[in-house]
CSV table of C-alpha atoms and ligand atoms in Angstrom, one decimal:
chain,number,residue,atom,x,y,z
A,284,MET,CA,-24.1,-3.6,2.0
A,285,LYS,CA,-24.7,-1.0,-0.2
A,286,LYS,CA,-23.5,-1.2,-4.4
A,287,TYR,CA,-19.9,-0.3,-5.0
A,288,LYS,CA,-19.5,2.9,-7.1
A,289,GLN,CA,-16.6,4.3,-8.8
A,290,PRO,CA,-15.3,7.6,-7.8
A,291,ASN,CA,-16.6,10.8,-9.7
A,292,THR,CA,-14.8,13.2,-11.9
A,293,VAL,CA,-13.1,14.8,-8.9
A,294,GLY,CA,-12.1,11.8,-7.2
A,295,ARG,CA,-15.4,11.5,-4.6
A,296,PHE,CA,-15.6,7.7,-3.2
A,297,GLY,CA,-18.9,8.6,-1.7
A,298,LYS,CA,-18.4,11.5,0.8
A,299,PHE,CA,-14.5,10.7,0.6
A,300,GLY,CA,-11.7,11.7,-1.3
A,301,GLY,CA,-11.8,15.1,-3.5
A,302,MET,CA,-9.1,17.5,-3.9
A,303,TYR,CA,-8.5,19.6,-0.8
A,304,VAL,CA,-5.2,21.4,-2.2
A,305,SER,CA,-4.2,25.1,-2.6
A,306,GLU,CA,-5.4,26.9,-6.0
A,307,THR,CA,-1.7,26.7,-7.1
A,308,LEU,CA,-1.9,23.1,-7.1
A,309,MET,CA,-5.1,22.4,-8.7
A,310,PRO,CA,-3.9,23.1,-12.1
A,311,LEU,CA,-1.6,20.3,-11.9
A,312,LEU,CA,-3.7,17.8,-10.6
A,313,LEU,CA,-6.2,18.5,-13.3
A,314,ASN,CA,-3.7,18.1,-16.0
A,315,LEU,CA,-2.1,15.0,-14.1
A,316,ASP,CA,-6.2,13.5,-14.2
A,317,LYS,CA,-6.4,14.5,-18.1
A,318,SER,CA,-3.0,12.9,-19.4
A,319,TYR,CA,-3.7,9.7,-17.1
A,320,LYS,CA,-7.1,9.3,-18.6
A,321,LYS,CA,-5.7,9.4,-21.7
A,322,ILE,CA,-2.5,7.6,-21.5
A,323,GLN,CA,-4.1,4.6,-19.8
A,324,LYS,CA,-6.4,3.8,-23.1
A,325,GLU,CA,-3.0,3.9,-25.0
A,326,LYS,CA,-2.2,0.1,-26.3
A,327,LYS,CA,1.5,1.1,-26.3
A,328,PHE,CA,1.4,2.5,-22.8
A,329,LYS,CA,-0.1,-0.8,-21.3
A,330,GLU,CA,2.4,-3.1,-23.4
A,331,GLU,CA,5.5,-1.2,-21.9
A,332,LEU,CA,3.8,-1.8,-18.8
A,333,ASN,CA,3.1,-5.3,-18.8
A,334,ASP,CA,6.5,-5.8,-20.5
A,335,LEU,CA,8.1,-4.2,-17.4
A,336,PHE,CA,6.0,-6.2,-15.1
A,337,LYS,CA,7.1,-9.2,-16.5
A,338,ASN,CA,10.8,-8.9,-17.4
A,339,TYR,CA,11.6,-6.6,-14.7
A,340,VAL,CA,9.8,-7.1,-11.7
A,341,GLY,CA,9.1,-10.9,-12.5
A,342,ARG,CA,5.2,-10.8,-12.6
A,343,PRO,CA,3.1,-12.8,-12.2
A,344,SER,CA,3.9,-13.3,-8.9
A,345,SER,CA,2.9,-17.1,-7.6
A,346,LEU,CA,-0.3,-17.8,-5.6
A,347,HIS,CA,1.3,-20.3,-3.3
A,348,TYR,CA,-1.0,-22.6,-1.3
A,349,ALA,CA,0.4,-22.1,2.5
A,350,LYS,CA,-0.1,-25.9,3.4
A,351,ASN,CA,1.6,-25.9,6.8
A,352,LEU,CA,0.0,-22.7,7.5
A,353,SER,CA,-3.3,-24.1,6.8
A,354,LYS,CA,-2.7,-27.0,9.1
A,355,TYR,CA,-1.7,-25.0,11.5
A,356,ILE,CA,-4.7,-22.8,11.8
A,357,ASN,CA,-7.0,-26.1,11.2
A,358,GLY,CA,-9.5,-23.7,9.1
A,359,PRO,CA,-9.9,-22.8,5.5
A,360,LYS,CA,-7.1,-23.4,2.6
A,361,VAL,CA,-4.7,-20.5,3.0
A,362,TYR,CA,-3.2,-18.8,-0.1
A,363,PHE,CA,-0.3,-16.4,0.0
A,364,LYS,CA,-0.3,-14.1,-3.5
A,365,ARG,CA,3.3,-13.4,-3.0
A,366,ASP,CA,4.0,-10.1,-4.3
A,367,GLU,CA,7.0,-10.1,-1.9
A,368,LEU,CA,9.1,-11.9,-4.8
A,369,ASN,CA,8.8,-8.6,-6.7
A,370,HIS,CA,11.9,-6.8,-7.6
A,371,THR,CA,12.7,-4.7,-4.9
A,372,GLY,CA,10.8,-6.9,-2.2
A,373,ALA,CA,7.0,-5.7,-2.0
A,374,HIS,CA,4.2,-4.4,-4.2
A,375,LYS,CA,5.6,-0.6,-4.5
A,376,ILE,CA,7.2,-1.4,-7.6
A,377,ASN,CA,3.9,-1.8,-9.5
A,378,ASN,CA,2.9,1.5,-9.0
A,379,CYS,CA,6.4,3.4,-9.3
A,380,LEU,CA,6.5,2.2,-12.8
A,381,GLY,CA,3.0,3.2,-14.0
A,382,GLN,CA,3.6,6.5,-12.6
A,383,ILE,CA,7.3,6.6,-14.0
A,384,LEU,CA,5.7,5.8,-17.7
A,385,LEU,CA,3.0,8.6,-17.2
A,386,ALA,CA,6.2,11.3,-16.1
A,387,LYS,CA,8.0,10.0,-19.3
A,388,LYS,CA,4.8,10.6,-21.6
A,389,MET,CA,4.1,14.2,-20.0
A,390,GLY,CA,7.4,15.2,-20.6
A,391,LYS,CA,8.5,15.3,-17.1
A,392,THR,CA,12.3,15.4,-16.6
A,393,ARG,CA,12.3,15.3,-12.4
A,394,ILE,CA,11.0,13.1,-9.8
A,395,ILE,CA,9.9,13.5,-6.4
A,396,ALA,CA,8.4,11.4,-4.1
A,397,GLU,CA,8.2,10.9,-0.2
A,398,THR,CA,9.2,8.2,2.2
A,399,GLY,CA,8.5,6.9,5.5
A,400,ALA,CA,10.2,3.5,6.0
A,401,GLY,CA,12.3,4.1,2.6
A,402,GLN,CA,10.5,1.1,0.7
A,403,HIS,CA,8.6,3.5,-1.9
A,404,GLY,CA,11.7,5.5,-1.7
A,405,VAL,CA,13.7,2.7,-2.7
A,406,ALA,CA,11.2,1.9,-5.6
A,407,THR,CA,11.1,5.2,-6.9
A,408,ALA,CA,15.0,5.6,-7.0
A,409,THR,CA,15.0,2.1,-8.7
A,410,VAL,CA,12.5,3.4,-11.7
A,411,CYS,CA,14.5,6.6,-12.0
A,412,ALA,CA,17.7,4.8,-12.2
A,413,LEU,CA,15.9,2.6,-14.8
A,414,PHE,CA,14.7,5.6,-16.8
A,415,GLY,CA,17.9,7.7,-16.1
A,416,LEU,CA,15.7,10.9,-14.3
A,417,PRO,CA,17.0,12.7,-11.4
A,418,CYS,CA,15.1,11.7,-8.5
A,419,TYR,CA,14.5,13.5,-5.1
A,420,ILE,CA,13.3,11.4,-1.7
A,421,TYR,CA,11.7,14.0,0.7
A,422,MET,CA,12.6,11.9,3.9
A,423,GLY,CA,11.7,12.6,8.0
A,424,SER,CA,15.1,13.1,9.4
A,425,LYS,CA,13.9,10.7,12.1
A,426,ASP,CA,13.1,8.3,9.7
A,427,ILE,CA,16.3,8.6,8.3
A,428,GLU,CA,17.8,7.7,11.5
A,429,ARG,CA,15.9,4.4,12.0
A,430,GLN,CA,15.9,3.6,8.4
A,431,LYS,CA,19.8,3.6,7.3
A,432,PRO,CA,19.7,0.1,5.0
A,433,ASN,CA,17.2,2.0,2.9
A,434,VAL,CA,18.8,5.3,3.0
A,435,PHE,CA,21.9,3.7,1.6
A,436,ARG,CA,20.0,1.7,-1.0
A,437,MET,CA,18.7,5.0,-2.2
A,438,LYS,CA,21.9,6.6,-2.6
A,439,LEU,CA,23.4,3.9,-4.3
A,440,LEU,CA,20.7,3.9,-6.8
A,441,GLY,CA,21.6,7.5,-7.3
A,442,ALA,CA,18.7,9.4,-5.4
A,443,THR,CA,19.1,12.6,-3.6
A,444,ILE,CA,17.5,12.1,0.2
A,445,ILE,CA,16.3,15.9,1.4
A,446,PRO,CA,15.7,15.4,5.0
A,447,VAL,CA,12.5,16.9,6.7
A,448,GLU,CA,12.8,18.6,10.0
A,449,SER,CA,9.3,20.2,10.1
A,450,GLY,CA,6.5,18.2,12.4
A,451,SER,CA,7.1,14.8,13.8
A,452,LYS,CA,9.9,14.7,11.2
A,453,SER,CA,8.2,11.5,9.7
A,454,LEU,CA,6.2,10.6,6.6
A,455,LYS,CA,3.3,12.9,6.7
A,456,ASP,CA,5.7,15.8,7.2
A,457,ALA,CA,7.2,14.5,4.1
A,458,MET,CA,4.7,14.4,2.1
A,459,ASN,CA,3.9,17.6,3.1
A,460,GLU,CA,7.2,19.0,2.0
A,461,ALA,CA,6.8,17.1,-1.1
A,462,LEU,CA,3.7,18.7,-2.3
A,463,ARG,CA,5.2,22.2,-1.6
A,464,ASP,CA,8.5,21.4,-3.6
A,465,TRP,CA,5.9,20.1,-6.6
A,466,ILE,CA,4.1,23.6,-6.3
A,467,LYS,CA,7.3,25.2,-6.9
A,468,ASN,CA,8.7,23.3,-9.6
A,469,VAL,CA,5.6,22.7,-11.4
A,470,ARG,CA,6.2,22.7,-15.1
A,471,ASP,CA,9.3,20.2,-14.7
A,472,THR,CA,8.7,17.6,-12.0
A,473,PHE,CA,6.3,15.1,-11.8
A,474,TYR,CA,5.2,13.5,-7.8
A,475,ILE,CA,5.3,9.8,-7.5
A,476,ILE,CA,2.9,9.2,-4.5
A,477,GLY,CA,3.0,6.1,-2.9
A,478,SER,CA,-0.3,4.6,-1.7
A,479,THR,CA,-3.7,5.3,-2.5
A,480,ALA,CA,-3.8,8.2,-0.5
A,481,GLY,CA,-3.4,12.1,-1.5
A,482,PRO,CA,-5.7,14.2,-3.5
A,483,HIS,CA,-7.3,12.9,-6.7
A,484,PRO,CA,-6.3,11.4,-9.2
A,485,TYR,CA,-3.7,9.8,-7.1
A,486,PRO,CA,-5.9,7.2,-4.7
A,487,LYS,CA,-8.0,5.9,-7.7
A,488,MET,CA,-4.5,6.2,-10.3
A,489,VAL,CA,-2.4,4.0,-7.9
A,490,ARG,CA,-5.3,1.5,-7.1
A,491,ASP,CA,-5.4,1.0,-10.9
A,492,PHE,CA,-1.7,0.2,-11.1
A,493,GLN,CA,-1.8,-1.8,-8.1
A,494,SER,CA,-4.5,-3.9,-9.3
A,495,VAL,CA,-2.5,-6.2,-11.2
A,496,ILE,CA,-2.3,-8.0,-7.9
A,497,GLY,CA,-6.1,-9.1,-8.1
A,498,LYS,CA,-6.2,-9.6,-11.4
A,499,GLU,CA,-3.4,-12.2,-11.2
A,500,ALA,CA,-4.7,-13.5,-8.1
A,501,ARG,CA,-8.4,-14.3,-9.4
A,502,GLU,CA,-7.2,-16.0,-12.6
A,503,GLN,CA,-4.7,-18.2,-10.6
A,504,ILE,CA,-7.5,-18.9,-8.2
A,505,LEU,CA,-9.7,-19.8,-10.5
A,506,LYS,CA,-7.3,-22.4,-11.9
A,507,ALA,CA,-6.2,-24.1,-8.7
A,508,GLU,CA,-9.8,-24.0,-6.9
A,509,LYS,CA,-12.3,-23.6,-9.6
A,510,LYS,CA,-13.9,-21.1,-7.4
A,511,LEU,CA,-13.4,-17.6,-6.3
A,512,PRO,CA,-11.7,-17.1,-2.9
A,513,ASP,CA,-14.5,-17.0,0.1
A,514,TYR,CA,-12.0,-14.4,2.0
A,515,LEU,CA,-9.7,-11.7,0.8
A,516,ILE,CA,-7.3,-10.5,3.5
A,517,ALA,CA,-4.4,-7.7,3.6
A,518,CYS,CA,-3.1,-5.0,5.5
A,519,VAL,CA,-4.0,-1.4,5.4
A,520,GLY,CA,-1.5,1.4,5.3
A,521,GLY,CA,-2.4,3.8,2.9
A,522,GLY,CA,-4.1,1.1,1.3
A,523,SER,CA,-2.3,0.6,-1.7
A,524,ASN,CA,-1.7,-3.0,-2.0
A,525,ALA,CA,-4.8,-4.2,-0.3
A,526,MET,CA,-7.1,-2.2,-3.2
A,527,GLY,CA,-4.7,-3.8,-5.2
A,528,LEU,CA,-5.9,-7.1,-4.5
A,529,PHE,CA,-9.7,-6.3,-3.3
A,530,TYR,CA,-10.5,-4.1,-6.3
A,531,PRO,CA,-10.9,-6.7,-9.0
A,532,PHE,CA,-13.1,-8.4,-6.4
A,533,LEU,CA,-15.7,-5.8,-5.2
A,534,ASN,CA,-18.6,-6.5,-7.4
A,535,ASP,CA,-18.4,-10.2,-6.4
A,536,LYS,CA,-20.6,-10.2,-3.5
A,537,LYS,CA,-19.9,-13.3,-2.1
A,538,VAL,CA,-16.4,-12.8,-1.6
A,539,LYS,CA,-15.6,-11.4,2.1
A,540,ILE,CA,-13.3,-8.8,2.5
A,541,ILE,CA,-10.9,-7.9,5.4
A,542,GLY,CA,-8.8,-4.9,5.8
A,543,VAL,CA,-6.3,-5.2,8.7
A,544,GLU,CA,-4.8,-2.0,10.6
A,545,ALA,CA,-2.1,-1.2,12.9
A,546,ALA,CA,-3.1,-1.0,16.4
A,547,GLY,CA,0.5,-0.4,17.9
A,548,ARG,CA,0.2,-1.1,21.5
A,549,GLY,CA,-3.8,-1.1,21.1
A,550,ALA,CA,-6.7,0.6,19.3
A,551,LYS,CA,-7.5,2.6,22.1
A,552,THR,CA,-4.4,3.6,23.2
A,553,GLU,CA,-2.4,6.9,22.0
A,554,GLU,CA,0.3,4.8,20.2
A,555,THR,CA,-1.8,3.2,17.4
A,556,ALA,CA,-2.0,3.5,13.6
A,557,ALA,CA,-5.7,2.2,13.7
A,558,THR,CA,-7.1,5.0,11.3
A,559,MET,CA,-10.4,3.3,10.8
A,560,THR,CA,-10.9,1.7,14.0
A,561,SER,CA,-9.6,4.7,16.2
A,562,GLY,CA,-9.9,8.0,13.6
A,563,THR,CA,-12.3,10.2,12.4
A,564,PRO,CA,-13.2,11.5,9.1
A,565,GLY,CA,-10.7,14.6,8.6
A,566,ILE,CA,-8.5,16.0,5.8
A,567,LEU,CA,-5.3,15.2,5.5
A,568,HIS,CA,-2.7,15.5,2.1
A,569,GLY,CA,-5.6,16.9,0.3
A,570,SER,CA,-7.8,14.2,0.7
A,571,TYR,CA,-11.0,13.6,3.1
A,572,SER,CA,-10.8,10.3,4.7
A,573,TYR,CA,-10.8,9.1,8.1
A,574,VAL,CA,-7.5,10.2,10.1
A,575,LEU,CA,-6.3,10.2,13.8
A,576,GLN,CA,-6.8,13.6,15.0
A,577,ASP,CA,-7.4,15.7,18.0
A,578,ASN,CA,-10.4,17.4,19.1
A,579,ASP,CA,-9.1,20.2,17.4
A,580,GLY,CA,-8.5,18.5,14.4
A,581,GLN,CA,-4.7,18.7,14.6
A,582,ILE,CA,-3.1,15.1,13.2
A,583,LYS,CA,-2.0,12.8,15.8
A,584,GLU,CA,1.5,11.4,15.6
A,585,ALA,CA,0.6,7.5,14.6
A,586,HIS,CA,2.5,4.3,16.2
A,587,SER,CA,2.9,0.8,14.3
A,588,ILE,CA,6.3,-1.6,14.7
A,589,SER,CA,6.1,-1.5,11.2
A,590,ALA,CA,7.1,1.4,9.4
A,591,GLY,CA,5.0,1.0,6.5
A,592,LEU,CA,1.9,1.0,8.4
A,593,ASP,CA,3.0,3.9,10.6
A,594,TYR,CA,0.6,6.7,9.0
A,595,PRO,CA,-2.0,8.7,10.9
A,596,GLY,CA,-4.4,8.5,7.5
A,597,VAL,CA,-5.9,6.0,5.0
A,598,GLY,CA,-6.9,5.9,1.4
A,599,PRO,CA,-10.4,7.5,0.9
A,600,GLU,CA,-11.6,4.5,-1.0
A,601,HIS,CA,-11.1,2.2,2.1
A,602,SER,CA,-13.0,4.9,4.1
A,603,TYR,CA,-15.8,4.4,1.4
A,604,LEU,CA,-15.6,0.5,1.5
A,605,LYS,CA,-16.0,0.8,5.3
A,606,ASP,CA,-19.2,3.2,5.3
A,607,ILE,CA,-20.7,1.1,2.6
A,608,LYS,CA,-19.9,-2.1,4.5
A,609,ARG,CA,-18.2,-3.6,1.4
A,610,VAL,CA,-15.1,-4.3,3.5
A,611,LYS,CA,-14.5,-5.2,7.4
A,612,TYR,CA,-11.4,-3.5,9.1
A,613,PHE,CA,-9.9,-4.7,12.0
A,614,GLY,CA,-6.5,-3.8,14.2
A,615,VAL,CA,-4.0,-6.2,14.9
A,616,THR,CA,-1.4,-4.9,17.8
A,617,ASP,CA,2.8,-5.0,17.4
A,618,ALA,CA,3.0,-7.9,19.4
A,619,GLU,CA,0.3,-9.9,17.6
A,620,ALA,CA,2.3,-9.3,14.4
A,621,LEU,CA,5.5,-9.8,15.5
A,622,LYS,CA,4.1,-13.3,16.9
A,623,ALA,CA,2.9,-14.1,13.4
A,624,PHE,CA,6.2,-13.2,11.9
A,625,GLN,CA,7.7,-15.8,13.4
A,626,THR,CA,5.1,-18.3,13.1
A,627,CYS,CA,5.0,-17.7,9.1
A,628,SER,CA,8.8,-18.3,9.3
A,629,LYS,CA,8.9,-21.1,10.6
A,630,LEU,CA,5.6,-23.3,9.5
A,631,GLU,CA,6.2,-21.7,5.5
A,632,GLY,CA,9.9,-20.7,5.3
A,633,ILE,CA,8.9,-17.1,4.3
A,634,ILE,CA,9.9,-14.2,6.1
A,635,PRO,CA,7.2,-11.6,5.8
A,636,ALA,CA,7.6,-8.2,6.4
A,637,LEU,CA,6.0,-6.8,9.2
A,638,GLU,CA,3.0,-5.5,7.2
A,639,PRO,CA,1.9,-8.5,6.1
A,640,SER,CA,2.3,-10.0,9.4
A,641,HIS,CA,-0.5,-8.1,10.4
A,642,ALA,CA,-2.8,-9.6,7.9
A,643,LEU,CA,-1.3,-12.9,8.8
A,644,ALA,CA,-1.7,-12.3,12.5
A,645,TYR,CA,-5.5,-11.5,12.0
A,646,LEU,CA,-5.8,-14.7,9.9
A,647,ILE,CA,-4.5,-17.2,12.6
A,648,LYS,CA,-6.5,-15.1,15.3
A,649,ALA,CA,-9.7,-15.1,13.9
A,650,PHE,CA,-9.9,-18.3,11.6
A,651,LYS,CA,-8.5,-20.6,14.3
A,652,ASN,CA,-10.5,-23.9,14.2
A,653,LYS,CA,-13.1,-22.3,11.9
A,654,HIS,CA,-14.3,-21.7,8.4
A,655,LYS,CA,-13.3,-25.2,7.3
A,656,ASN,CA,-13.5,-25.9,3.5
A,657,LYS,CA,-13.1,-22.4,2.9
A,658,VAL,CA,-10.4,-20.4,0.6
A,659,VAL,CA,-8.6,-17.5,1.8
A,660,ILE,CA,-5.9,-14.9,0.0
A,661,LEU,CA,-3.6,-13.4,1.7
A,662,ASN,CA,-1.4,-10.5,0.0
A,663,MET,CA,2.0,-11.1,1.3
A,664,CYS,CA,2.6,-7.7,-0.1
A,665,GLY,CA,6.4,-7.4,1.2
A,666,ARG,CA,9.4,-9.5,2.2
A,667,GLY,CA,10.9,-9.7,5.9
A,668,ASP,CA,14.8,-8.8,5.1
A,669,LYS,CA,13.9,-4.8,5.7
A,670,ASP,CA,12.3,-5.5,9.3
A,671,LEU,CA,15.1,-8.3,10.5
A,672,PHE,CA,17.1,-5.7,13.1
A,673,THR,CA,13.6,-4.3,14.0
A,674,ALA,CA,12.1,-7.7,14.7
A,675,ALA,CA,15.1,-9.0,16.5
A,676,LYS,CA,15.3,-6.2,18.8
A,677,ALA,CA,11.7,-6.5,19.6
A,678,ILE,CA,12.1,-10.3,19.9
A,679,GLY,CA,15.1,-10.0,22.0
A,680,PHE,CA,17.0,-12.0,20.0
A,681,ASP,CA,20.8,-12.3,20.5
A,682,ALA,CA,22.9,-14.0,17.5
A,683,ASP,CA,25.4,-15.5,19.6
A,684,GLU,CA,23.0,-17.7,21.7
B,824,PLP,C1,4.4,0.7,1.9
B,824,PLP,C2,4.0,-0.7,2.7
B,824,PLP,C3,2.7,-1.2,2.9
B,824,PLP,C4,1.6,-0.2,3.4
B,824,PLP,O1,1.6,0.4,2.4
B,824,PLP,P1,0.1,0.4,1.3
B,824,PLP,O2,0.0,1.4,0.5
B,824,PLP,O3,-1.1,0.1,2.5
B,824,PLP,O4,0.1,-1.0,1.0
B,824,PLP,C5,2.5,-2.4,3.3
B,824,PLP,N1,3.6,-3.6,2.9
B,824,PLP,C6,4.6,-3.2,2.7
B,824,PLP,C7,5.8,-4.4,2.5
B,824,PLP,C8,4.9,-1.9,2.5
B,824,PLP,O5,6.2,-2.0,1.7
C-alpha cells in the first residue's frame, strides 16, 4: 500500500484526474477552483452550510446497529450510516447545497445540472427552489421515459427539463450537453455536477462536501464502539457517497476499505457497469480515469439494474485509490443486489435503494460466517422508494396476490 497523497493543483490524483477540456472551458474551471479555495475557508460559508445540513437536510444522519442483519450474516457487527434519511432520500443533497452556496457567492444566477436516474436532478431542483434560482436539468430522453416520477418531482420543484437525444440518450450524453451549455453561458451559469467525476476541481470539491458522511460516522462509531471500524463498505457509481464515507478514514491504515461496483449481468459480459473491474484507463467528461471503452477508445454503454450506478466511468480518486491499493473494488450483479434489497427490507425494516443494495450484497456474500468480532460501517446512501417499480418488475411481484 502506497501512502495517500492529495491531488496536485490541476487535480491529479496520481496519474488520474486532470482537466481534459476545450480551451473555452479552461478559464471557467480555473475560476471555479480559485473561488472554491477562497470560499471554503470562510467562516460564514461553513456556518451557512452547517445550518442547512442540520435544519434542512436533517443531519447528522444516524448510525444504526443492524442487529438482525448482523445475526443473519453470523460475522461482524454491521452498522448502517443512514444517509437515506436525508431530505430527498439520498446523499446527493449534501453536495448540491455546498455547490449552490458557492454559486451564490460567485454571483451566478442560473443553474444547470445533468441527471441519469433523476436523483441528482431532484436534489438540484430542490436547492434551486430553496434559493430561488432558475434550474435547467439535462436528461437523456431514454431516462426521461424510464424515470417518470422523478421527472414529475423536478417539474413540481420548478425545474426545466431539457431532453437529450444524442448518443445513448442517457447520463453520459446528458453530461456532454450540460458541458456544452456551460461553454455557451459562461457568465451567469453555474454547473452543479452530481458525483466525484468530471474535470478538476469537481472530483475534489464534491468529495469535500460529501465527506460530512465520514466525519459524522467516525465520531459516532468512536462513541458506540470506542474504536475505529475494521471495515468500510460503500457502493460506487461516480463515487461520491463512497468518497464521502472513505475520505476521513484514508490515513487510518487499520481501517480496510471496500468499494462495490455494479456488475450488471456479470463483470465479463457486455452488460455491466463495473468500470474498475472490467474497464481500462481513458478520458471521459474531462478526466482521466478507468472507463468502459472499446478497442478504438469509444465509450461503451453501461448497464445496471440501478440507474444510479449505470455510468461507464468512475471518479479519478477511486482509480487512484485502486492503484495505490488503499481501497479494494468488487463487482456485484443485478440479481445479487436484488436479493440483498429484499433481505435488508425483511430483516431490518429498511427498504434500501438498489445502489447500496450492491454494497449489502457484497457484505452478505463475503462476510458470511467470517470476521467475527469485527465492526463494519456500510453507507446506506439512499432509500428504495424510487426503485419500487423496477424491483417489483424484476422480482415478478404481483400486488394482487
Ligand atoms: C446517485 C446515487 C448513487 C451513485 O452515485 P455516487 O456518486 O457513486 O454516490 C448511489 N446511490 C444513490 C442512492 C444515488 O442516488
